């Protein structure tokens, strides 16, 4: 049923896109039709444009795995609208220009600007494409039971084919439909989370090969003391557990860290791996890990028990609610839901970084279980710590890039200018802020709901929100996945058009002056779209498992560093010169990309280790977000170069 | 994104200078409020854990407040801009009438 609902919905949205796109083109321009679009429809369409896969999958996923740190993205993305509305939109409208490139071109008509602006559009589009492709793979996996890379390739091929053949218009009504449905179904999901309430023994669901849904009983990960007998035998402090005689020492070749595992027989009769740790008072302790074992015949085992169908690890749950174990709250209101988690007596058990090893020919992935107080989970610090100098820089950088990024994205402000009156444009934007803000508040409930209802897959946090929906029924799961998938298709399509346009139109035609026939232009556009599509597919596969909102944060940082200083200074500083703009855009691109490529998150990819471990190898420690360095640098470069070249350019113009 | 083309401006906008200035002032107000949110974890991270209202901690209340405040400012901005546009239009109409 899930696949049918999913395919019908995606087919309907695609069909509507083609139909309305074709109609808009044949209507001889927008203005007549545009005048009929109500500002409220345009406002929700605005929200539909903005709420990409990153918002639904990424933010919810990060909240589900890192708590409040994920909500920082919600706050930053929404705050960015203030910059867009108050600082950029109205002055740009006064200038009579509607895009970044338009505004730059109108003032200078410089070849250098045309090239760097196109380059910036291309790079930002590709950065924005990566999380969308990762999101596509994430959605396809639990729904169609296909590997992540198949989902990425599928979306890449479908969209590249659409763009290269017909094109797909992201029309107001399609975006309105997607935006409205996403908000409605997210509200439904949030209400369901509050109605279910909080419990220390949540169950989860899995679908077997025949599509039958099974409820998986709760598993409480234990901590016990032990002693070592002669000959190295382990004697658990709790008589309900027994030592199987098997141990495993794992040494990480890159970091040198050693982990000692012991295989115990649990009271339920299943064998699971426990990690040797040292207790608070120095006592010898064993801590049970969340373990997935894949045997040579490909059969999967979860915590020593044969997995049912698509069953995933139980990676997080409440172990205490307001100081009490084995309790439930029953249905709670929205404030009580969060207040209960904020309580100092509330404790959450969740999976840490995985340790992989081979034992008797079985591939084992063990996640140590960490206990965190609810009061710590509900403040920033699980992902973005602020203790060391670089951690502080990293946190401020993130918040700055999110604040400045929205107004610098090449495509986002276009809709502001598509209603005829200024009052209607502002009303649309205000409604968009209300709708997007409301959705972002819901992300807190969906994210924490996923964390505490055991629907987090520790290998890919992006799955959290769709899996949470699955816990409330297959219908909700299928519809929400379909909306998110349709959003991915629309966003990817728009980005590939923008990127291929930057190559074929801005660079080849306008900058290089290649005199192509109309047919040649179309062909070069299609080839560029195909090349960008292939790049997006490759990057989408490489970045599997990385939080999509985190990746969008990078796109925001590059956009804010490369584009925002140029936009702001053109609008507000008369002495801005073409050479200043070129230097600013280039320095923004180079500095932000350099910092990203040297970040611990990239080192984790290069070396195949966790981000926490990669911090030791990255040259700038914890610095993953470039904004605090690259955005001011780009402003300074623009001012300095403009002052140096101002008289010269004025002389040339005279 | 492929969108419908932009609508043409309906006529000269006499209130544009006022709107640009107002936008910058409102941006500064919001930026200061946002900066406070960013500064607290740098200066005193424990403060964010403090329960403020209805059992919710400062981090949650401040985060929600930033979202709601953005909407409130946008509504005020719209109200002031619309009022100025109406008065400028009335002035222009008076001028034409004379």
PDB file of C-alpha atoms in Angstrom, chain A residues 8 71 174 178 181 217 232 275 299-300 305 324 336 343 378 410 414 456 459 466 483 502 510 595 625:
ATOM      1  CA  UNK A   8       0.381   7.933  -7.076  1.00  0.00           C
ATOM      2  CA  UNK A  71      16.944  23.297  16.190  1.00  0.00           C
ATOM      3  CA  UNK A 174       2.529  23.108  -7.378  1.00  0.00           C
ATOM      4  CA  UNK A 178       3.587  20.834  -1.618  1.00  0.00           C
ATOM      5  CA  UNK A 181       0.618  19.417   2.490  1.00  0.00           C
ATOM      6  CA  UNK A 217       9.407  -4.984  22.092  1.00  0.00           C
ATOM      7  CA  UNK A 232      40.875 -13.811  31.798  1.00  0.00           C
ATOM      8  CA  UNK A 275      32.037  -2.756  25.962  1.00  0.00           C
ATOM      9  CA  UNK A 299      21.326 -12.595   7.499  1.00  0.00           C
ATOM     10  CA  UNK A 300      21.060  -9.690   9.977  1.00  0.00           C
ATOM     11  CA  UNK A 305      18.337 -11.607  17.839  1.00  0.00           C
ATOM     12  CA  UNK A 324      11.577   7.830  37.502  1.00  0.00           C
ATOM     13  CA  UNK A 336       4.545  19.745  28.812  1.00  0.00           C
ATOM     14  CA  UNK A 343      13.661  18.362  33.427  1.00  0.00           C
ATOM     15  CA  UNK A 378      17.674  20.539  25.271  1.00  0.00           C
ATOM     16  CA  UNK A 410      20.352  32.800  -6.132  1.00  0.00           C
ATOM     17  CA  UNK A 414      12.396  35.486  -7.097  1.00  0.00           C
ATOM     18  CA  UNK A 456      16.378   6.931  14.819  1.00  0.00           C
ATOM     19  CA  UNK A 459      23.700   4.912  10.561  1.00  0.00           C
ATOM     20  CA  UNK A 466       9.935   9.307   7.843  1.00  0.00           C
ATOM     21  CA  UNK A 483       5.669  14.941  -0.263  1.00  0.00           C
ATOM     22  CA  UNK A 502      25.242  29.278 -15.502  1.00  0.00           C
ATOM     23  CA  UNK A 510      27.928  35.662 -22.618  1.00  0.00           C
ATOM     24  CA  UNK A 595      37.731  25.900   5.214  1.00  0.00           C
ATOM     25  CA  UNK A 625      31.646  26.279   9.278  1.00  0.00           C
TER      26      UNK A 625
END
